[in-house]
Short mmCIF file of C-alpha atoms in Angstrom, two decimals:
data_model
loop_
_atom_site.label_atom_id
_atom_site.label_comp_id
_atom_site.label_asym_id
_atom_site.label_seq_id
_atom_site.Cartn_x
_atom_site.Cartn_y
_atom_site.Cartn_z
CA MET E 1036 181.40 -72.89 -39.45
CA VAL E 1037 179.15 -73.61 -41.80
CA LEU E 1038 176.63 -75.93 -42.26
CA ALA E 1039 176.80 -77.84 -45.76
CA ARG E 1040 175.91 -80.87 -47.84
CA VAL E 1041 178.67 -82.51 -50.33
CA VAL E 1042 177.28 -82.03 -53.73
CA GLY E 1043 180.00 -82.69 -55.86
CA THR E 1044 183.07 -82.85 -56.65
CA VAL E 1045 185.48 -80.06 -59.28
CA VAL E 1046 188.80 -81.18 -60.72
CA SER E 1047 191.55 -80.03 -61.99
CA SER E 1048 194.81 -80.39 -63.78
CA ARG E 1049 196.42 -77.17 -64.03
CA LYS E 1050 196.32 -75.60 -60.33
CA GLU E 1051 198.84 -73.83 -58.06
CA PRO E 1052 201.34 -76.87 -56.84
CA ARG E 1053 200.84 -76.74 -53.92
CA ILE E 1054 197.28 -78.08 -54.08
CA GLU E 1055 198.41 -81.04 -56.16
CA GLY E 1056 197.10 -84.16 -54.41
CA ILE E 1057 194.26 -82.24 -52.83
CA LYS E 1058 190.58 -83.56 -53.78
CA PHE E 1059 187.64 -80.48 -54.00
CA LEU E 1060 184.29 -81.10 -52.97
CA LEU E 1061 181.67 -79.15 -54.31
CA LEU E 1062 179.24 -78.24 -51.18
CA GLU E 1063 176.26 -76.35 -51.17
CA LYS E 1064 174.92 -74.21 -47.88
CA ILE E 1065 172.49 -75.98 -46.59
CA ASP E 1066 169.00 -74.74 -43.33
CA PRO E 1067 169.40 -75.97 -40.42
CA GLU E 1068 165.47 -76.17 -40.05
CA THR E 1069 164.98 -77.97 -43.12
CA LEU E 1070 168.07 -79.75 -44.18
CA LYS E 1071 167.67 -78.63 -48.06
CA GLY E 1072 170.46 -77.12 -50.08
CA LYS E 1073 170.08 -72.70 -50.35
CA LYS E 1074 171.42 -72.32 -53.52
CA ASP E 1075 174.52 -71.56 -52.61
CA TYR E 1076 177.98 -73.32 -53.16
CA LEU E 1077 182.03 -73.16 -53.35
CA VAL E 1078 184.69 -75.42 -53.63
CA ALA E 1079 186.23 -76.82 -50.41
CA MET E 1080 189.26 -78.68 -49.51
CA ASP E 1081 188.13 -82.08 -47.14
CA SER E 1082 190.43 -82.90 -43.89
CA VAL E 1083 187.71 -85.57 -42.79
CA GLY E 1084 187.47 -87.54 -45.95
CA ALA E 1085 183.60 -86.66 -46.31
CA GLY E 1086 181.91 -88.49 -49.12
CA PRO E 1087 178.53 -87.43 -51.29
CA GLY E 1088 175.96 -86.80 -49.89
CA GLU E 1089 176.96 -86.43 -46.21
CA VAL E 1090 176.27 -83.06 -44.36
CA VAL E 1091 179.25 -81.42 -42.51
CA PHE E 1092 180.37 -78.13 -41.40
CA TYR E 1093 183.62 -77.07 -43.31
CA VAL E 1094 186.05 -73.90 -41.49
CA THR E 1095 186.48 -70.38 -43.69
CA GLY E 1096 189.47 -68.28 -43.14
CA SER E 1097 193.04 -68.52 -41.94
CA SER E 1098 191.81 -71.18 -39.19
CA SER E 1099 191.03 -73.44 -43.17
CA ARG E 1100 194.62 -73.81 -43.27
CA MET E 1101 194.85 -75.54 -39.53
CA THR E 1102 194.01 -79.01 -39.99
CA THR E 1103 195.90 -82.13 -41.38
CA VAL E 1104 195.29 -82.23 -45.12
CA THR E 1105 195.57 -78.33 -45.56
CA GLU E 1106 198.64 -76.90 -43.33
CA GLY E 1107 200.64 -74.40 -45.52
CA LYS E 1108 198.30 -74.89 -48.64
CA PRO E 1109 196.26 -72.02 -49.95
CA SER E 1110 192.54 -72.47 -48.80
CA ASP E 1111 189.73 -70.86 -48.10
CA ALA E 1112 187.67 -73.40 -47.33
CA THR E 1113 187.93 -77.10 -45.37
CA ILE E 1114 185.64 -79.29 -43.80
CA THR E 1115 186.60 -80.04 -40.53
CA ALA E 1116 183.85 -82.49 -39.33
CA ILE E 1117 181.17 -84.41 -40.56
CA VAL E 1118 177.71 -83.95 -38.77
CA ASP E 1119 176.04 -86.96 -37.18
CA ASN E 1120 173.40 -84.75 -35.71
CA ILE E 1121 171.77 -81.86 -35.36
CA ASP E 1122 169.28 -80.62 -32.60
CA LEU E 1123 167.40 -77.37 -32.97
CA LYS E 1124 164.95 -75.26 -30.65
CA GLY E 1125 164.96 -78.75 -28.86
CA LYS E 1126 163.92 -81.07 -31.72
CA ALA E 1127 166.25 -83.21 -32.81
CA VAL E 1128 166.46 -82.23 -37.41
CA TYR E 1129 169.12 -84.09 -38.23
CA ARG E 1130 170.22 -87.85 -37.38
CA LYS E 1131 172.98 -89.16 -39.54
CA GLU E 1132 171.79 -92.53 -38.95
CA ALA E 1133 168.47 -92.03 -40.16
CA GLU E 1134 169.20 -91.00 -43.91
CA MET B 1074 186.96 -71.23 -53.18
CA VAL B 1075 184.84 -69.36 -55.58
CA LEU B 1076 184.04 -71.19 -58.82
CA ALA B 1077 184.38 -68.33 -61.75
CA ARG B 1078 184.65 -67.40 -65.32
CA VAL B 1079 187.49 -65.20 -66.35
CA VAL B 1080 186.03 -62.48 -68.39
CA GLY B 1081 188.04 -59.48 -68.97
CA THR B 1082 191.40 -57.59 -67.83
CA VAL B 1083 192.21 -54.55 -65.88
CA VAL B 1084 194.99 -52.82 -66.10
CA SER B 1085 196.42 -50.07 -64.26
CA SER B 1086 200.03 -48.20 -64.32
CA ARG B 1087 199.77 -46.21 -61.09
CA LYS B 1088 199.72 -48.96 -58.73
CA GLU B 1089 201.71 -50.25 -55.36
CA PRO B 1090 204.90 -51.01 -55.83
CA ARG B 1091 204.55 -55.57 -54.51
CA ILE B 1092 201.76 -55.37 -57.49
CA GLU B 1093 203.89 -54.09 -60.26
CA GLY B 1094 204.46 -56.97 -63.04
CA ILE B 1095 201.15 -58.27 -61.42
CA LYS B 1096 198.50 -59.24 -64.23
CA PHE B 1097 195.07 -58.74 -63.30
CA LEU B 1098 191.59 -60.32 -64.11
CA LEU B 1099 187.87 -59.42 -64.25
CA LEU B 1100 186.28 -63.08 -63.01
CA GLU B 1101 182.78 -63.39 -62.86
CA LYS B 1102 181.22 -65.61 -60.35
CA ILE B 1103 179.14 -68.39 -62.06
CA ASP B 1104 176.03 -70.94 -60.68
CA PRO B 1105 178.04 -74.31 -60.62
CA GLU B 1106 173.85 -75.82 -61.95
CA THR B 1107 173.71 -73.48 -64.52
CA LEU B 1108 177.01 -72.74 -65.06
CA LYS B 1109 176.02 -69.00 -65.96
CA GLY B 1110 177.22 -66.29 -64.85
CA LYS B 1111 176.12 -64.19 -61.60
CA LYS B 1112 176.76 -60.51 -62.48
CA ASP B 1113 178.97 -60.64 -59.77
CA TYR B 1114 182.59 -59.19 -61.04
CA LEU B 1115 185.84 -59.24 -58.80
CA VAL B 1116 189.43 -58.61 -59.87
CA ALA B 1117 191.72 -61.41 -58.91
CA MET B 1118 195.70 -62.15 -59.73
CA ASP B 1119 196.20 -65.48 -61.43
CA SER B 1120 198.44 -68.42 -59.85
CA VAL B 1121 198.24 -70.58 -63.13
CA GLY B 1122 198.07 -68.37 -66.52
CA ALA B 1123 194.19 -68.52 -67.10
CA GLY B 1124 192.74 -67.39 -70.11
CA PRO B 1125 189.56 -65.55 -71.22
CA GLY B 1126 186.49 -68.12 -70.69
CA GLU B 1127 188.15 -70.46 -68.90
CA VAL B 1128 185.74 -71.66 -65.83
CA VAL B 1129 188.10 -71.24 -62.51
CA PHE B 1130 188.67 -71.34 -59.09
CA TYR B 1131 190.10 -68.69 -56.57
CA VAL B 1132 191.14 -68.78 -53.33
CA THR B 1133 190.41 -65.78 -50.90
CA GLY B 1134 191.33 -64.17 -47.26
CA SER B 1135 195.32 -64.25 -46.43
CA SER B 1136 195.00 -68.00 -48.76
CA SER B 1137 195.22 -65.36 -51.53
CA ARG B 1138 198.87 -64.56 -51.09
CA MET B 1139 200.34 -68.22 -50.61
CA THR B 1140 200.51 -69.28 -54.16
CA THR B 1141 204.11 -69.27 -56.08
CA VAL B 1142 203.68 -65.42 -57.84
CA THR B 1143 201.44 -64.09 -54.85
CA GLU B 1144 203.69 -65.01 -51.89
CA GLY B 1145 203.76 -61.18 -50.07
CA LYS B 1146 201.84 -59.53 -52.47
CA PRO B 1147 198.49 -57.88 -51.52
CA SER B 1148 196.17 -60.00 -53.05
CA ASP B 1149 192.92 -61.10 -51.94
CA ALA B 1150 191.42 -63.07 -54.96
CA THR B 1151 193.80 -65.70 -56.45
CA ILE B 1152 192.93 -67.67 -58.86
CA THR B 1153 194.63 -71.45 -57.81
CA ALA B 1154 193.11 -73.97 -60.49
CA ILE B 1155 191.47 -73.84 -64.22
CA VAL B 1156 188.51 -76.55 -63.63
CA ASP B 1157 188.61 -79.37 -66.22
CA ASN B 1158 185.27 -80.75 -64.57
CA ILE B 1159 182.41 -80.35 -62.16
CA ASP B 1160 180.29 -83.16 -60.90
CA LEU B 1161 177.20 -82.20 -59.35
CA LYS B 1162 174.49 -84.37 -57.92
CA GLY B 1163 175.37 -87.17 -59.83
CA LYS B 1164 175.69 -85.34 -62.96
CA ALA B 1165 178.16 -84.24 -65.32
CA VAL B 1166 177.50 -80.28 -65.48
CA TYR B 1167 180.82 -79.24 -66.64
CA ARG B 1168 183.25 -80.52 -68.88
CA LYS B 1169 186.64 -78.36 -70.53
CA GLU B 1170 187.12 -80.25 -73.29
CA ALA B 1171 183.68 -79.87 -74.64
CA GLU B 1172 183.88 -76.20 -74.48
CA MET T 1291 190.13 -57.46 -55.36
CA VAL T 1292 187.31 -55.21 -55.60
CA LEU T 1293 186.72 -52.02 -58.59
CA ALA T 1294 185.77 -48.62 -57.07
CA ARG T 1295 184.79 -45.41 -57.98
CA VAL T 1296 186.69 -42.47 -55.43
CA VAL T 1297 183.71 -40.55 -54.24
CA GLY T 1298 184.45 -38.31 -51.13
CA THR T 1299 186.56 -38.21 -48.26
CA VAL T 1300 186.41 -38.61 -44.36
CA VAL T 1301 187.93 -36.87 -41.93
CA SER T 1302 188.74 -37.56 -38.34
CA SER T 1303 190.08 -35.50 -34.92
CA ARG T 1304 190.02 -38.01 -32.76
CA LYS T 1305 191.29 -41.36 -33.98
CA GLU T 1306 193.85 -44.42 -33.19
CA PRO T 1307 197.59 -43.07 -33.19
CA ARG T 1308 198.62 -45.39 -35.76
CA ILE T 1309 196.18 -44.14 -38.69
CA GLU T 1310 197.24 -40.42 -37.90
CA GLY T 1311 198.19 -38.91 -40.80
CA ILE T 1312 196.81 -41.42 -42.91
CA LYS T 1313 193.91 -39.84 -45.76
CA PHE T 1314 190.36 -41.89 -45.56
CA LEU T 1315 188.69 -41.72 -48.81
CA LEU T 1316 185.23 -42.53 -49.51
CA LEU T 1317 184.79 -45.29 -52.36
CA GLU T 1318 181.68 -46.85 -54.55
CA LYS T 1319 181.33 -50.08 -55.67
CA ILE T 1320 181.03 -50.11 -59.17
CA ASP T 1321 179.25 -52.19 -61.66
CA PRO T 1322 182.51 -53.02 -64.56
CA GLU T 1323 179.32 -53.52 -67.55
CA THR T 1324 177.92 -49.87 -66.87
CA LEU T 1325 180.80 -48.30 -64.58
CA LYS T 1326 177.25 -47.56 -62.22
CA GLY T 1327 178.25 -47.47 -58.89
CA LYS T 1328 176.02 -49.46 -56.72
CA LYS T 1329 175.00 -47.24 -53.44
CA ASP T 1330 177.50 -49.60 -51.73
CA TYR T 1331 179.97 -47.69 -49.60
CA LEU T 1332 183.12 -47.82 -47.46
CA VAL T 1333 186.29 -46.22 -46.66
CA ALA T 1334 189.61 -46.84 -47.34
CA MET T 1335 193.14 -45.95 -47.31
CA ASP T 1336 195.15 -44.83 -50.42
CA SER T 1337 198.88 -46.40 -51.10
CA VAL T 1338 198.52 -44.31 -55.11
CA GLY T 1339 197.23 -40.96 -54.73
CA ALA T 1340 193.96 -41.58 -55.90
CA GLY T 1341 191.70 -38.25 -56.50
CA PRO T 1342 188.02 -37.40 -56.88
CA GLY T 1343 186.11 -39.27 -59.30
CA GLU T 1344 188.90 -41.34 -60.60
CA VAL T 1345 188.45 -45.72 -61.14
CA VAL T 1346 190.46 -47.87 -58.66
CA PHE T 1347 190.73 -51.36 -57.30
CA TYR T 1348 191.66 -51.64 -53.23
CA VAL T 1349 192.27 -55.00 -51.60
CA THR T 1350 190.20 -56.16 -48.22
CA GLY T 1351 192.00 -58.02 -45.31
CA SER T 1352 195.19 -58.80 -43.86
CA SER T 1353 196.46 -57.73 -47.75
CA SER T 1354 195.18 -54.32 -47.32
CA ARG T 1355 198.65 -54.07 -44.58
CA MET T 1356 201.11 -54.67 -46.96
CA THR T 1357 201.62 -51.63 -49.34
CA THR T 1358 204.01 -48.58 -48.72
CA VAL T 1359 201.54 -46.60 -47.10
CA THR T 1360 199.76 -48.89 -44.33
CA GLU T 1361 202.32 -51.14 -43.24
CA GLY T 1362 201.55 -51.99 -39.30
CA LYS T 1363 198.07 -49.84 -39.28
CA PRO T 1364 194.84 -51.11 -39.03
CA SER T 1365 193.34 -50.97 -42.70
CA ASP T 1366 190.87 -53.55 -43.92
CA ALA T 1367 190.38 -52.14 -47.25
CA THR T 1368 193.05 -50.29 -48.99
CA ILE T 1369 193.67 -48.79 -52.60
CA THR T 1370 196.30 -50.98 -54.47
CA ALA T 1371 195.71 -49.55 -58.11
CA ILE T 1372 194.48 -46.31 -60.26
CA VAL T 1373 193.04 -48.07 -63.15
CA ASP T 1374 193.56 -46.90 -66.58
CA ASN T 1375 191.24 -50.02 -68.43
CA ILE T 1376 188.71 -52.54 -68.27
CA ASP T 1377 188.19 -54.71 -70.69
CA LEU T 1378 184.66 -57.17 -70.44
CA LYS T 1379 184.31 -59.92 -73.01
CA GLY T 1380 185.41 -58.44 -75.67
CA LYS T 1381 184.30 -54.73 -75.00
CA ALA T 1382 186.66 -51.60 -73.68
CA VAL T 1383 184.35 -50.89 -70.87
CA TYR T 1384 186.69 -48.16 -69.24
CA ARG T 1385 189.70 -46.07 -70.80
CA LYS T 1386 190.64 -43.57 -68.38
CA GLU T 1387 192.11 -41.43 -70.93
CA ALA T 1388 188.51 -40.85 -72.41
CA GLU T 1389 186.69 -39.94 -69.40
CA MET G 698 181.21 -59.37 -32.90
CA VAL G 699 177.70 -60.81 -33.92
CA LEU G 700 175.07 -61.23 -31.47
CA ALA G 701 172.96 -64.48 -31.31
CA ARG G 702 170.87 -66.55 -29.57
CA VAL G 703 172.25 -70.23 -28.40
CA VAL G 704 169.49 -72.27 -30.41
CA GLY G 705 171.20 -76.19 -30.47
CA THR G 706 173.85 -78.32 -31.03
CA VAL G 707 175.74 -80.14 -33.79
CA VAL G 708 177.73 -83.43 -33.09
CA SER G 709 180.45 -84.86 -34.79
CA SER G 710 182.41 -88.38 -34.58
CA ARG G 711 184.55 -87.40 -37.44
CA LYS G 712 186.36 -84.64 -37.72
CA GLU G 713 189.84 -83.11 -37.41
CA PRO G 714 192.03 -84.08 -34.37
CA ARG G 715 192.64 -81.12 -33.65
CA ILE G 716 188.77 -80.43 -32.42
CA GLU G 717 188.37 -83.17 -30.33
CA GLY G 718 186.55 -82.67 -27.26
CA ILE G 719 185.04 -79.24 -28.37
CA LYS G 720 181.30 -79.01 -28.11
CA PHE G 721 179.64 -77.12 -31.13
CA LEU G 722 177.07 -74.85 -30.78
CA LEU G 723 174.49 -73.71 -33.06
CA LEU G 724 173.69 -70.18 -33.19
CA GLU G 725 170.76 -68.20 -34.75
CA LYS G 726 171.66 -64.06 -35.53
CA ILE G 727 169.33 -61.79 -33.63
CA ASP G 728 168.06 -58.86 -34.24
CA PRO G 729 168.65 -56.35 -31.15
CA GLU G 730 165.52 -54.17 -32.04
CA THR G 731 163.63 -56.98 -31.31
CA LEU G 732 165.72 -60.04 -30.40
CA LYS G 733 163.73 -62.00 -33.03
CA GLY G 734 166.22 -65.10 -34.30
CA LYS G 735 166.76 -63.84 -38.26
CA LYS G 736 166.80 -68.00 -39.81
CA ASP G 737 170.55 -67.33 -40.10
CA TYR G 738 172.26 -70.18 -39.08
CA LEU G 739 176.02 -70.95 -38.13
CA VAL G 740 177.71 -73.16 -36.19
CA ALA G 741 180.46 -71.49 -33.41
CA MET G 742 182.91 -72.72 -30.40
CA ASP G 743 181.81 -72.03 -27.00
CA SER G 744 185.00 -70.39 -24.17
CA VAL G 745 182.14 -68.84 -21.84
CA GLY G 746 179.57 -72.40 -21.04
CA ALA G 747 177.12 -70.66 -22.66
CA GLY G 748 173.70 -72.86 -22.78
CA PRO G 749 170.35 -73.41 -24.80
CA GLY G 750 167.93 -69.78 -24.78
CA GLU G 751 171.59 -67.56 -24.58
CA VAL G 752 171.83 -63.89 -25.79
CA VAL G 753 175.52 -64.59 -26.73
CA PHE G 754 177.88 -62.47 -28.95
CA TYR G 755 180.64 -64.46 -31.17
CA VAL G 756 183.51 -63.18 -32.53
CA THR G 757 184.63 -64.33 -35.81
CA GLY G 758 187.81 -64.11 -38.22
CA SER G 759 191.44 -65.21 -36.71
CA SER G 760 190.39 -63.37 -33.63
CA SER G 761 187.80 -66.99 -33.24
CA ARG G 762 191.28 -68.18 -32.02
CA MET G 763 192.50 -65.66 -29.62
CA THR G 764 190.42 -67.27 -26.72
CA THR G 765 191.40 -69.71 -24.09
CA VAL G 766 188.98 -72.74 -25.65
CA THR G 767 190.34 -72.61 -29.29
CA GLU G 768 193.56 -71.72 -29.52
CA GLY G 769 195.31 -73.34 -32.13
CA LYS G 770 192.22 -74.87 -33.51
CA PRO G 771 190.85 -74.22 -36.61
CA SER G 772 187.62 -72.09 -35.68
CA ASP G 773 186.13 -68.93 -37.46
CA ALA G 774 183.13 -68.86 -34.87
CA THR G 775 184.17 -68.29 -30.82
CA ILE G 776 181.37 -67.32 -28.65
CA THR G 777 183.24 -64.89 -26.36
CA ALA G 778 180.65 -63.25 -23.86
CA ILE G 779 177.06 -64.36 -22.42
CA VAL G 780 175.24 -61.18 -22.87
CA ASP G 781 173.17 -59.60 -19.65
CA ASN G 782 171.83 -56.06 -20.70
CA ILE G 783 172.21 -54.28 -24.73
CA ASP G 784 171.09 -51.48 -24.72
CA LEU G 785 169.69 -49.56 -27.67
CA LYS G 786 168.89 -45.92 -28.68
CA GLY G 787 167.72 -45.58 -25.16
CA LYS G 788 166.02 -48.24 -24.49
CA ALA G 789 166.66 -51.32 -22.28
CA VAL G 790 165.55 -53.49 -24.91
CA TYR G 791 167.54 -56.45 -23.44
CA ARG G 792 167.98 -57.79 -19.30
CA LYS G 793 168.87 -61.52 -19.54
CA GLU G 794 167.03 -61.46 -15.74
CA ALA G 795 163.87 -60.93 -17.26
CA GLU G 796 164.01 -63.42 -19.18
CA MET X 496 186.55 -49.19 -42.98
CA VAL X 497 183.04 -49.09 -42.38
CA LEU X 498 180.68 -45.98 -41.81
CA ALA X 499 178.00 -46.43 -38.30
CA ARG X 500 176.73 -44.60 -35.33
CA VAL X 501 177.22 -45.61 -32.02
CA VAL X 502 173.10 -46.53 -30.76
CA GLY X 503 173.93 -48.56 -27.83
CA THR X 504 175.58 -50.99 -25.61
CA VAL X 505 176.29 -54.33 -24.88
CA VAL X 506 177.06 -55.66 -21.34
CA SER X 507 178.17 -59.25 -20.31
CA SER X 508 179.19 -60.24 -16.77
CA ARG X 509 180.16 -64.05 -18.15
CA LYS X 510 183.14 -63.57 -21.02
CA GLU X 511 186.65 -65.04 -22.33
CA PRO X 512 188.88 -63.47 -19.66
CA ARG X 513 190.70 -61.57 -22.32
CA ILE X 514 188.13 -58.70 -23.21
CA GLU X 515 187.22 -57.97 -19.48
CA GLY X 516 187.26 -53.84 -18.76
CA ILE X 517 186.98 -53.82 -21.86
CA LYS X 518 183.71 -51.86 -23.02
CA PHE X 519 181.42 -53.26 -26.33
CA LEU X 520 179.43 -50.38 -27.81
CA LEU X 521 176.32 -51.50 -30.40
CA LEU X 522 176.67 -49.69 -34.02
CA GLU X 523 174.26 -49.37 -36.60
CA LYS X 524 176.04 -49.19 -39.98
CA ILE X 525 174.65 -46.09 -42.46
CA ASP X 526 174.49 -44.68 -45.81
CA PRO X 527 176.69 -41.44 -46.76
CA GLU X 528 174.17 -40.20 -48.37
CA THR X 529 171.45 -39.73 -46.21
CA LEU X 530 172.92 -41.05 -42.46
CA LYS X 531 170.08 -43.19 -42.24
CA GLY X 532 170.58 -45.83 -40.20
CA LYS X 533 170.89 -49.92 -42.21
CA LYS X 534 169.45 -52.05 -39.65
CA ASP X 535 171.95 -53.52 -39.68
CA TYR X 536 173.85 -54.02 -36.34
CA LEU X 537 177.37 -54.85 -35.01
CA VAL X 538 178.87 -55.40 -31.67
CA ALA X 539 182.41 -53.69 -31.59
CA MET X 540 185.50 -52.29 -29.49
CA ASP X 541 186.51 -48.96 -28.85
CA SER X 542 189.61 -47.69 -28.86
CA VAL X 543 188.54 -43.41 -29.28
CA GLY X 544 186.43 -43.30 -27.03
CA ALA X 545 183.57 -42.92 -28.61
CA GLY X 546 179.82 -41.73 -27.33
CA PRO X 547 176.19 -42.74 -27.82
CA GLY X 548 174.89 -40.87 -31.27
CA GLU X 549 178.22 -40.34 -32.27
CA VAL X 550 179.93 -40.81 -36.58
CA VAL X 551 182.27 -43.72 -36.28
CA PHE X 552 184.18 -46.24 -38.47
CA TYR X 553 185.39 -49.56 -37.67
CA VAL X 554 188.02 -51.41 -38.75
CA THR X 555 187.48 -55.79 -39.02
CA GLY X 556 188.79 -58.50 -39.53
CA SER X 557 192.80 -59.10 -38.04
CA SER X 558 193.50 -55.62 -37.97
CA SER X 559 190.79 -54.86 -35.30
CA ARG X 560 193.29 -56.21 -32.48
CA MET X 561 195.48 -53.20 -34.53
CA THR X 562 194.70 -50.90 -31.79
CA THR X 563 196.15 -49.60 -28.49
CA VAL X 564 193.16 -50.57 -26.06
CA THR X 565 192.37 -54.55 -28.73
CA GLU X 566 195.71 -55.72 -29.20
CA GLY X 567 195.90 -59.92 -28.56
CA LYS X 568 192.28 -59.49 -27.43
CA PRO X 569 189.42 -61.16 -29.70
CA SER X 570 187.92 -58.50 -31.78
CA ASP X 571 186.92 -58.81 -35.43
CA ALA X 572 185.21 -55.01 -34.82
CA THR X 573 186.89 -52.04 -33.26
CA ILE X 574 185.89 -48.20 -34.06
CA THR X 575 189.07 -46.18 -35.22
CA ALA X 576 188.54 -42.98 -35.55
CA ILE X 577 184.85 -40.77 -35.08
CA VAL X 578 184.44 -39.00 -38.17
CA ASP X 579 183.83 -35.04 -38.40
CA ASN X 580 183.69 -34.43 -42.01
CA ILE X 581 181.86 -36.34 -44.15
CA ASP X 582 181.91 -35.05 -48.06
CA LEU X 583 180.26 -37.47 -50.65
CA LYS X 584 180.45 -35.96 -54.64
CA GLY X 585 181.00 -32.59 -53.92
CA LYS X 586 179.01 -32.52 -50.98
CA ALA X 587 179.16 -31.80 -47.11
CA VAL X 588 177.10 -34.26 -46.15
CA TYR X 589 177.88 -34.50 -42.92
CA ARG X 590 179.55 -32.14 -40.41
CA LYS X 591 179.69 -33.09 -36.73
CA GLU X 592 179.83 -29.45 -35.46
CA ALA X 593 176.13 -29.11 -36.68
CA GLU X 594 174.75 -31.93 -35.31
#
């Protein structure tokens, strides 16, 4: 799974019928050492109700269809968790409550 | 899913029978901050009737077979949405109607 | 799918039984703007009878098993089309007949 | 499979129900020549009880669901082994007992 | 499939039960133009009995489970052939017998 921040949204009116009603979030991958964005973006489906600015991790590949929201849908990236804490090499690099 | 622009077409007369009658579009990945092309190209199948110049997103992997057009076909990249709006860090970076 | 040129062959006498009798082609990915090779090589199975020097596209992942030749075989890259024409941003960048 | 070191943990209270109770480890990919971290991080599930500082390898893609712990769960990276020894070009580059 | 050289081994005593008894080889990807290693390493399962120094190709993704040795096992990279000959742009760049 990959750490990222929710940085935007993507809206489409003409799309594959199976993804009607799905919300598409724009994610920016982050470096866990600094929590800074890596200027590397992707569009993800969301199984957990993530909001703007939140740190999440998403799953790729066939596993991105294995959530309540994305079952049977053509996804290759789905947010499966909103992150509360990241600890790296003994340091608390991220606390959601402290943001 | 990945943001890209439709920049061309690829035509083949000798191909795997299962992909006969499929249209192949040439996509260039775009940077959502600037909407500029990244000189990174791929060939995609299309489930939504995308046209030249349009901003789309496509899905990769086994999910690229999970659309009405590509079911049972050997695709690893299928366009599943024509993009209307992209919002990034509070800014409206793309509006289809304004192009 | 990815654009590439057939640049060679790979021969093996000791291999997994399921791939006996399969021909392995060496491909070099190409840049569609210039049609030049990118020095990025891979080994692919071939479902269409591609020959040396030809421009093709290949499919990756589980879809590379979904051709007449590769069904049930451990492939992660299979040529599914010999390319006749590539049009990019309004220009005819490749015509097979003109090579 | 990919060599990495366990360098931290990721905690989430709001997540896809299917991954409740799973522990998420933060991994840093390592270079087997030097055993140094490559500043390339990912979040993995763990099927073997790996602890902080340990060298492991993890599996990606659909195979990351094929362990006792991750069966049916949306994972794209699962630790499947704690590494004892690495030998590279005739040299013992890593011995767990010597750390 | 990807060309690589067998450059070492990885040993683990604590691992997912489904991979007990499997041998893990350390591979270095090679450039077919020069046959030199690219300092890009991975751990692979082996379906063909490859030995140290041999040039092989391996398969990735779900296809890496489609060999006699790896059926049902969590692999994402399995050697499926020991390479005898590589011809590139009309030149014999590798002959196993000549090594």
